[in-house]
Amino acid sequence: MKATYKQHNLQFKRPSGTSRGVLHTKESWFLILRDNNKIGIGECGLLRGLSIDDKPDYEQKLQWLCKNIQRDKGELLQELRHYPSIQFGLEMALQSLKAENPMQLFPSAFTEGKAKIPINGLIWMGEKSFMKEQIEEKIEQGFHCIKLKIGAIDFEKEVELLQYIRKEFSAKAIELRVDANGAFHPDQALEKLKRLSELDLHSIEQPIKQDQAEEMARLCQETPLPIALDEELIGIVNKTEKEQLLTQIKPQYIILKPSLVGGFAASDEWINAAEKHKIGWWITSALESNIGLNAIAQFTYQKDTNLPQGLGTGSLYTNNITAPLEVKKEFLTYNPQKNWDLQSIIN
């Protein structure tokens, strides 16, 4: 077996705002495995400024992996434990290599085009008029679950936006999730959660910055609005530590991004720990190309969860990889009649 890698910088169709700034490009690295006539493709989806593997030696670690690809999988994953996106890329590529069809990692009714995955509509941060425009567009497309990123503009304006939706649509008609990306100060967070809870929201992701476990535990205990941990899970690589974190904080939900937590096996550890403690969960992409999104979607479908997932990011880029993934109303589908275009990766 031989391994190579290739960088691919994804270009956003429209700059996308988060509480950490505006995104214009997204860096990805494709890992390509070849064994006789078979090929396996994985995506190492690095998020600069957020991933724990945002390190100067990232490419050198990919070079090391390619040189040592013959080593045992467990040994490689252990060596890469502080590079979760490379762990995920490796797991994905090995599963792809093993599969009969390299892009159908987990064959199912989903990959046969007979089943679909419910997803939320994602609203990016920006001026109030821009966010309102996105909301109206998602509702018109048929979404019944909308996720808004908040924390970039004035909080009162964001509340007004949410009030605008609630005046038109009840909680039964539209489920609203918000993602603060750690934007609230711990001293002000509970009061803001109380304000938001008046709007019949489903949940809020990461109201305060990660690594404040005591503050987050207090919020999860006192909150009138369910809290979902997201960034809080990044960098927790030990199975025991995962359980300890959930036991200490006791969140209502956790959100799993395989590229940020270390792939399929690591996600399964989080899911098992969450279910043990009766904590809800869902899975979301971390702005990967269609290669990574495809793997995450197929993995998610196997989990048989009815909650809307965060998998509607395939149309964000001008130079994404052409794929059979399609968003139809509020569902992600796989069209087996549509072909992948992998030439830019494997050539």
Tab-separated table of C-alpha atoms in Angstrom:
chain	number	residue	atom	x	y	z
A	1	MET	CA	0.000	0.000	0.000
A	2	LYS	CA	1.207	3.491	-0.899
A	3	ALA	CA	-0.023	6.812	0.447
A	4	THR	CA	0.129	10.343	-0.943
A	5	TYR	CA	-1.626	13.586	-0.044
A	6	LYS	CA	-2.820	16.692	-1.834
A	7	GLN	CA	-3.884	20.095	-0.529
A	8	HIS	CA	-7.178	21.578	-1.704
A	9	ASN	CA	-8.283	25.039	-0.586
A	10	LEU	CA	-12.050	25.413	-0.776
A	11	GLN	CA	-13.383	28.822	-1.824
A	12	PHE	CA	-16.598	30.084	-0.214
A	13	LYS	CA	-19.234	31.333	-2.666
A	14	ARG	CA	-19.992	34.077	-0.185
A	15	PRO	CA	-17.841	35.057	2.832
A	16	SER	CA	-19.317	33.291	5.862
A	17	GLY	CA	-19.357	34.908	9.289
A	18	THR	CA	-18.711	33.254	12.642
A	19	SER	CA	-17.918	34.721	16.070
A	20	ARG	CA	-14.254	33.994	15.257
A	21	GLY	CA	-14.278	36.057	12.080
A	22	VAL	CA	-15.329	35.867	8.436
A	23	LEU	CA	-14.307	32.808	6.406
A	24	HIS	CA	-13.252	33.203	2.767
A	25	THR	CA	-11.421	29.890	2.282
A	26	LYS	CA	-11.313	26.499	3.973
A	27	GLU	CA	-8.158	24.383	3.980
A	28	SER	CA	-8.429	20.647	3.310
A	29	TRP	CA	-5.931	17.900	2.594
A	30	PHE	CA	-6.820	14.701	0.752
A	31	LEU	CA	-5.112	11.460	1.732
A	32	ILE	CA	-4.956	8.971	-1.165
A	33	LEU	CA	-4.184	5.280	-0.562
A	34	ARG	CA	-3.369	2.880	-3.396
A	35	ASP	CA	-3.140	-0.891	-3.059
A	36	ASN	CA	-2.843	-2.846	-6.328
A	37	ASN	CA	-5.792	-1.580	-8.395
A	38	LYS	CA	-7.771	-0.250	-5.445
A	39	ILE	CA	-7.914	3.328	-4.201
A	40	GLY	CA	-9.010	4.891	-0.927
A	41	ILE	CA	-9.634	8.593	-0.336
A	42	GLY	CA	-9.862	10.441	2.960
A	43	GLU	CA	-10.126	14.109	3.861
A	44	CYS	CA	-8.122	15.781	6.591
A	45	GLY	CA	-10.352	18.793	7.219
A	46	LEU	CA	-8.321	21.351	9.162
A	47	LEU	CA	-10.093	24.370	10.679
A	48	ARG	CA	-7.487	27.029	11.327
A	49	GLY	CA	-7.932	28.736	14.687
A	50	LEU	CA	-10.168	25.982	16.064
A	51	SER	CA	-8.675	22.521	15.432
A	52	ILE	CA	-6.144	21.372	18.034
A	53	ASP	CA	-4.015	20.207	15.113
A	54	ASP	CA	-3.622	23.748	13.765
A	55	LYS	CA	0.143	23.451	14.182
A	56	PRO	CA	3.163	24.489	12.065
A	57	ASP	CA	4.139	20.830	11.530
A	58	TYR	CA	0.740	19.746	10.127
A	59	GLU	CA	2.062	18.952	6.657
A	60	GLN	CA	5.119	17.217	8.130
A	61	LYS	CA	2.718	14.956	10.058
A	62	LEU	CA	1.008	14.056	6.774
A	63	GLN	CA	4.411	13.289	5.279
A	64	TRP	CA	5.211	11.074	8.274
A	65	LEU	CA	1.902	9.225	7.841
A	66	CYS	CA	2.558	8.558	4.158
A	67	LYS	CA	6.037	7.203	4.916
A	68	ASN	CA	4.721	4.963	7.691
A	69	ILE	CA	1.418	3.866	6.162
A	70	GLN	CA	2.425	0.175	6.367
A	71	ARG	CA	2.370	0.292	10.159
A	72	ASP	CA	-0.535	-1.013	12.248
A	73	LYS	CA	-3.671	1.151	12.145
A	74	GLY	CA	-3.883	1.375	15.949
A	75	GLU	CA	-0.256	2.457	16.149
A	76	LEU	CA	-0.812	5.162	13.518
A	77	LEU	CA	-3.927	6.501	15.240
A	78	GLN	CA	-2.095	6.614	18.574
A	79	GLU	CA	0.758	8.588	16.990
A	80	LEU	CA	-1.808	10.960	15.477
A	81	ARG	CA	-3.884	11.392	18.658
A	82	HIS	CA	-3.197	15.141	18.772
A	83	TYR	CA	-4.032	15.486	15.051
A	84	PRO	CA	-7.746	14.537	14.998
A	85	SER	CA	-8.377	15.689	11.425
A	86	ILE	CA	-5.533	13.465	10.166
A	87	GLN	CA	-6.874	10.590	12.281
A	88	PHE	CA	-10.238	11.042	10.591
A	89	GLY	CA	-8.666	11.302	7.137
A	90	LEU	CA	-6.807	8.040	7.767
A	91	GLU	CA	-9.900	6.206	9.056
A	92	MET	CA	-11.881	7.478	6.068
A	93	ALA	CA	-9.221	6.489	3.533
A	94	LEU	CA	-8.814	2.979	4.999
A	95	GLN	CA	-12.585	2.442	4.996
A	96	SER	CA	-12.733	3.743	1.425
A	97	LEU	CA	-9.944	1.387	0.352
A	98	LYS	CA	-11.730	-1.569	1.939
A	99	ALA	CA	-15.112	-0.779	0.360
A	100	GLU	CA	-16.273	-2.267	-2.920
A	101	ASN	CA	-17.052	1.275	-4.094
A	102	PRO	CA	-14.467	3.710	-2.640
A	103	MET	CA	-17.091	6.437	-2.180
A	104	GLN	CA	-19.601	4.157	-0.470
A	105	LEU	CA	-17.804	3.616	2.812
A	106	PHE	CA	-20.890	2.341	4.630
A	107	PRO	CA	-23.347	0.962	2.032
A	108	SER	CA	-26.943	1.364	3.149
A	109	ALA	CA	-30.405	2.430	2.055
A	110	PHE	CA	-28.971	5.962	2.111
A	111	THR	CA	-26.285	5.239	-0.506
A	112	GLU	CA	-28.876	3.325	-2.556
A	113	GLY	CA	-30.954	6.501	-2.735
A	114	LYS	CA	-33.809	4.901	-0.799
A	115	ALA	CA	-33.416	6.841	2.468
A	116	LYS	CA	-32.606	10.394	3.507
A	117	ILE	CA	-31.104	12.207	6.483
A	118	PRO	CA	-32.978	15.127	8.116
A	119	ILE	CA	-30.751	18.213	8.376
A	120	ASN	CA	-30.954	21.738	9.733
A	121	GLY	CA	-30.721	24.856	7.595
A	122	LEU	CA	-27.638	26.902	8.521
A	123	ILE	CA	-27.821	30.691	8.875
A	124	TRP	CA	-24.479	32.511	8.828
A	125	MET	CA	-23.689	35.592	10.889
A	126	GLY	CA	-23.853	38.991	9.272
A	127	GLU	CA	-25.917	42.139	9.140
A	128	LYS	CA	-29.502	41.750	10.305
A	129	SER	CA	-30.851	42.141	6.743
A	130	PHE	CA	-28.499	39.411	5.447
A	131	MET	CA	-29.471	36.992	8.208
A	132	LYS	CA	-33.166	37.718	7.646
A	133	GLU	CA	-32.707	37.025	3.926
A	134	GLN	CA	-31.098	33.649	4.687
A	135	ILE	CA	-33.866	32.722	7.129
A	136	GLU	CA	-36.591	33.446	4.599
A	137	GLU	CA	-34.695	31.461	1.965
A	138	LYS	CA	-34.357	28.387	4.225
A	139	ILE	CA	-38.024	28.454	5.211
A	140	GLU	CA	-39.019	28.776	1.559
A	141	GLN	CA	-36.819	25.758	0.736
A	142	GLY	CA	-38.806	23.680	3.224
A	143	PHE	CA	-36.584	23.545	6.315
A	144	HIS	CA	-38.331	22.963	9.644
A	145	CYS	CA	-35.119	23.153	11.710
A	146	ILE	CA	-32.938	26.240	11.424
A	147	LYS	CA	-29.617	26.877	13.113
A	148	LEU	CA	-28.416	30.450	13.544
A	149	LYS	CA	-24.889	31.419	14.407
A	150	ILE	CA	-25.080	34.279	16.894
A	151	GLY	CA	-22.571	36.402	18.795
A	152	ALA	CA	-21.170	38.546	15.982
A	153	ILE	CA	-23.680	41.399	15.923
A	154	ASP	CA	-25.444	43.198	18.765
A	155	PHE	CA	-27.300	40.715	21.012
A	156	GLU	CA	-30.492	42.792	20.937
A	157	LYS	CA	-30.533	42.677	17.136
A	158	GLU	CA	-30.115	38.912	17.258
A	159	VAL	CA	-33.028	38.648	19.700
A	160	GLU	CA	-35.110	40.788	17.322
A	161	LEU	CA	-34.293	38.379	14.493
A	162	LEU	CA	-35.417	35.412	16.546
A	163	GLN	CA	-38.568	37.288	17.604
A	164	TYR	CA	-39.273	37.966	13.929
A	165	ILE	CA	-39.199	34.223	13.199
A	166	ARG	CA	-41.328	33.377	16.206
A	167	LYS	CA	-43.989	35.925	15.226
A	168	GLU	CA	-44.378	34.095	11.925
A	169	PHE	CA	-43.700	30.512	12.982
A	170	SER	CA	-44.416	28.642	16.204
A	171	ALA	CA	-41.946	26.201	17.778
A	172	LYS	CA	-44.017	23.365	16.288
A	173	ALA	CA	-43.633	24.824	12.793
A	174	ILE	CA	-39.926	25.804	12.993
A	175	GLU	CA	-37.349	24.401	15.396
A	176	LEU	CA	-34.698	27.009	16.183
A	177	ARG	CA	-31.171	26.181	17.287
A	178	VAL	CA	-28.562	28.831	17.990
A	179	ASP	CA	-24.778	28.528	18.130
A	180	ALA	CA	-22.887	31.145	20.131
A	181	ASN	CA	-19.430	29.648	19.441
A	182	GLY	CA	-18.403	30.700	22.975
A	183	ALA	CA	-19.332	34.366	22.441
A	184	PHE	CA	-20.994	35.010	25.840
A	185	HIS	CA	-19.092	36.108	28.943
A	186	PRO	CA	-19.736	33.723	31.862
A	187	ASP	CA	-21.059	36.592	34.020
A	188	GLN	CA	-23.694	37.505	31.429
A	189	ALA	CA	-24.454	34.084	29.955
A	190	LEU	CA	-27.285	32.977	32.251
A	191	GLU	CA	-29.206	36.222	31.768
A	192	LYS	CA	-28.854	35.885	27.992
A	193	LEU	CA	-30.006	32.270	28.147
A	194	LYS	CA	-33.090	33.392	30.039
A	195	ARG	CA	-33.851	35.956	27.329
A	196	LEU	CA	-33.372	33.379	24.587
A	197	SER	CA	-35.480	30.760	26.356
A	198	GLU	CA	-38.524	33.054	25.994
A	199	LEU	CA	-38.348	32.404	22.249
A	200	ASP	CA	-38.989	28.647	22.437
A	201	LEU	CA	-35.566	27.651	21.127
A	202	HIS	CA	-34.511	24.010	20.874
A	203	SER	CA	-30.998	24.555	22.234
A	204	ILE	CA	-27.885	26.718	22.270
A	205	GLU	CA	-24.427	25.481	21.331
A	206	GLN	CA	-21.395	26.444	23.383
A	207	PRO	CA	-22.680	29.645	25.066
A	208	ILE	CA	-19.284	30.329	26.694
A	209	LYS	CA	-15.755	29.515	25.592
A	210	GLN	CA	-14.481	25.982	26.206
A	211	ASP	CA	-12.131	25.020	29.051
A	212	GLN	CA	-14.317	26.637	31.713
A	213	ALA	CA	-15.780	23.395	33.012
A	214	GLU	CA	-17.016	24.730	36.357
A	215	GLU	CA	-18.787	27.686	34.741
A	216	MET	CA	-20.260	25.462	32.036
A	217	ALA	CA	-21.456	22.932	34.629
A	218	ARG	CA	-23.169	25.720	36.555
A	219	LEU	CA	-24.832	26.992	33.389
A	220	CYS	CA	-26.039	23.506	32.409
A	221	GLN	CA	-27.545	23.075	35.871
A	222	GLU	CA	-29.293	26.466	35.978
A	223	THR	CA	-30.145	27.046	32.327
A	224	PRO	CA	-33.771	27.393	31.197
A	225	LEU	CA	-32.571	26.519	27.682
A	226	PRO	CA	-30.904	23.192	26.744
A	227	ILE	CA	-27.148	23.543	26.207
A	228	ALA	CA	-25.140	21.578	23.636
A	229	LEU	CA	-21.373	21.200	23.986
A	230	ASP	CA	-19.393	21.609	20.782
A	231	GLU	CA	-15.905	23.160	21.058
A	232	GLU	CA	-15.782	21.772	24.609
A	233	LEU	CA	-15.167	18.289	23.157
A	234	ILE	CA	-12.100	19.316	21.137
A	235	GLY	CA	-8.805	18.022	22.476
A	236	ILE	CA	-10.322	15.370	24.770
A	237	VAL	CA	-8.638	12.252	23.380
A	238	ASN	CA	-8.831	9.813	26.286
A	239	LYS	CA	-11.982	7.694	26.686
A	240	THR	CA	-11.986	8.129	30.483
A	241	GLU	CA	-11.589	11.897	30.158
A	242	LYS	CA	-14.595	12.023	27.816
A	243	GLU	CA	-16.763	10.359	30.423
A	244	GLN	CA	-15.366	12.589	33.167
A	245	LEU	CA	-16.177	15.732	31.168
A	246	LEU	CA	-19.790	14.673	30.603
A	247	THR	CA	-20.153	13.605	34.246
A	248	GLN	CA	-18.845	16.955	35.478
A	249	ILE	CA	-20.694	19.304	33.112
A	250	LYS	CA	-23.898	17.275	32.546
A	251	PRO	CA	-24.928	19.019	29.300
A	252	GLN	CA	-28.307	18.415	27.702
A	253	TYR	CA	-26.676	17.632	24.313
A	254	ILE	CA	-23.293	17.155	22.662
A	255	ILE	CA	-22.455	17.879	19.029
A	256	LEU	CA	-19.890	15.768	17.226
A	257	LYS	CA	-17.648	16.964	14.426
A	258	PRO	CA	-15.553	13.912	13.450
A	259	SER	CA	-12.768	16.090	11.967
A	260	LEU	CA	-12.369	17.873	15.304
A	261	VAL	CA	-12.775	14.944	17.708
A	262	GLY	CA	-10.713	12.305	15.875
A	263	GLY	CA	-12.957	10.395	13.490
A	264	PHE	CA	-15.396	7.492	13.578
A	265	ALA	CA	-14.026	5.580	16.587
A	266	ALA	CA	-13.702	8.721	18.703
A	267	SER	CA	-17.230	9.802	17.772
A	268	ASP	CA	-18.528	6.376	18.821
A	269	GLU	CA	-16.819	6.784	22.206
A	270	TRP	CA	-18.561	10.141	22.708
A	271	ILE	CA	-21.929	8.718	21.612
A	272	ASN	CA	-21.630	5.733	23.960
A	273	ALA	CA	-20.691	7.980	26.887
A	274	ALA	CA	-23.525	10.411	26.107
A	275	GLU	CA	-26.151	7.677	25.852
A	276	LYS	CA	-24.923	6.138	29.097
A	277	HIS	CA	-25.642	9.456	30.835
A	278	LYS	CA	-28.884	10.101	28.900
A	279	ILE	CA	-27.383	13.051	27.027
A	280	GLY	CA	-28.710	13.760	23.543
A	281	TRP	CA	-26.387	14.163	20.553
A	282	TRP	CA	-26.189	14.932	16.875
A	283	ILE	CA	-23.445	15.011	14.269
A	284	THR	CA	-22.353	17.895	12.094
A	285	SER	CA	-19.770	18.533	9.422
A	286	ALA	CA	-16.864	20.902	10.047
A	287	LEU	CA	-16.982	22.574	6.621
A	288	GLU	CA	-15.314	19.648	4.846
A	289	SER	CA	-15.560	19.194	1.088
A	290	ASN	CA	-18.051	16.663	-0.263
A	291	ILE	CA	-15.453	13.922	0.361
A	292	GLY	CA	-15.581	14.394	4.125
A	293	LEU	CA	-19.280	15.260	4.150
A	294	ASN	CA	-20.042	12.015	2.310
A	295	ALA	CA	-18.187	9.924	4.896
A	296	ILE	CA	-19.821	11.727	7.820
A	297	ALA	CA	-23.298	11.390	6.288
A	298	GLN	CA	-22.912	7.642	5.689
A	299	PHE	CA	-21.552	7.141	9.218
A	300	THR	CA	-24.431	9.196	10.664
A	301	TYR	CA	-27.122	7.296	8.770
A	302	GLN	CA	-25.994	4.057	10.448
A	303	LYS	CA	-26.766	5.569	13.850
A	304	ASP	CA	-30.514	5.605	13.206
A	305	THR	CA	-31.143	8.987	14.836
A	306	ASN	CA	-34.189	11.075	13.995
A	307	LEU	CA	-32.783	14.443	15.101
A	308	PRO	CA	-31.892	16.868	12.295
A	309	GLN	CA	-28.139	16.700	11.686
A	310	GLY	CA	-25.741	19.487	10.677
A	311	LEU	CA	-24.912	18.137	7.225
A	312	GLY	CA	-26.123	20.810	4.819
A	313	THR	CA	-22.765	22.391	3.954
A	314	GLY	CA	-22.105	20.852	0.526
A	315	SER	CA	-23.168	23.896	-1.502
A	316	LEU	CA	-20.959	26.447	0.260
A	317	TYR	CA	-18.035	26.351	-2.169
A	318	THR	CA	-17.270	27.322	-5.758
A	319	ASN	CA	-14.726	24.508	-6.140
A	320	ASN	CA	-16.217	21.601	-4.211
A	321	ILE	CA	-15.807	18.030	-5.448
A	322	THR	CA	-18.744	17.022	-7.666
A	323	ALA	CA	-20.695	14.384	-5.739
A	324	PRO	CA	-24.034	12.513	-5.620
A	325	LEU	CA	-24.974	14.330	-2.400
A	326	GLU	CA	-28.066	16.497	-2.837
A	327	VAL	CA	-30.129	18.621	-0.464
A	328	LYS	CA	-33.840	18.214	-1.117
A	329	LYS	CA	-35.975	20.414	1.110
A	330	GLU	CA	-34.784	19.573	4.641
A	331	PHE	CA	-33.040	16.301	3.780
A	332	LEU	CA	-29.606	15.231	2.616
A	333	THR	CA	-29.921	12.553	-0.062
A	334	TYR	CA	-27.522	10.418	-2.096
A	335	ASN	CA	-28.260	10.087	-5.807
A	336	PRO	CA	-26.612	6.844	-7.022
A	337	GLN	CA	-27.279	7.897	-10.642
A	338	LYS	CA	-24.930	10.844	-10.236
A	339	ASN	CA	-21.175	10.311	-10.591
A	340	TRP	CA	-18.283	11.540	-8.499
A	341	ASP	CA	-15.631	13.666	-10.210
A	342	LEU	CA	-12.406	12.677	-8.460
A	343	GLN	CA	-9.939	13.582	-11.205
A	344	SER	CA	-8.668	16.690	-9.426
A	345	ILE	CA	-7.773	14.537	-6.419
A	346	ILE	CA	-6.328	11.344	-7.839
A	347	ASN	CA	-4.422	12.764	-10.829
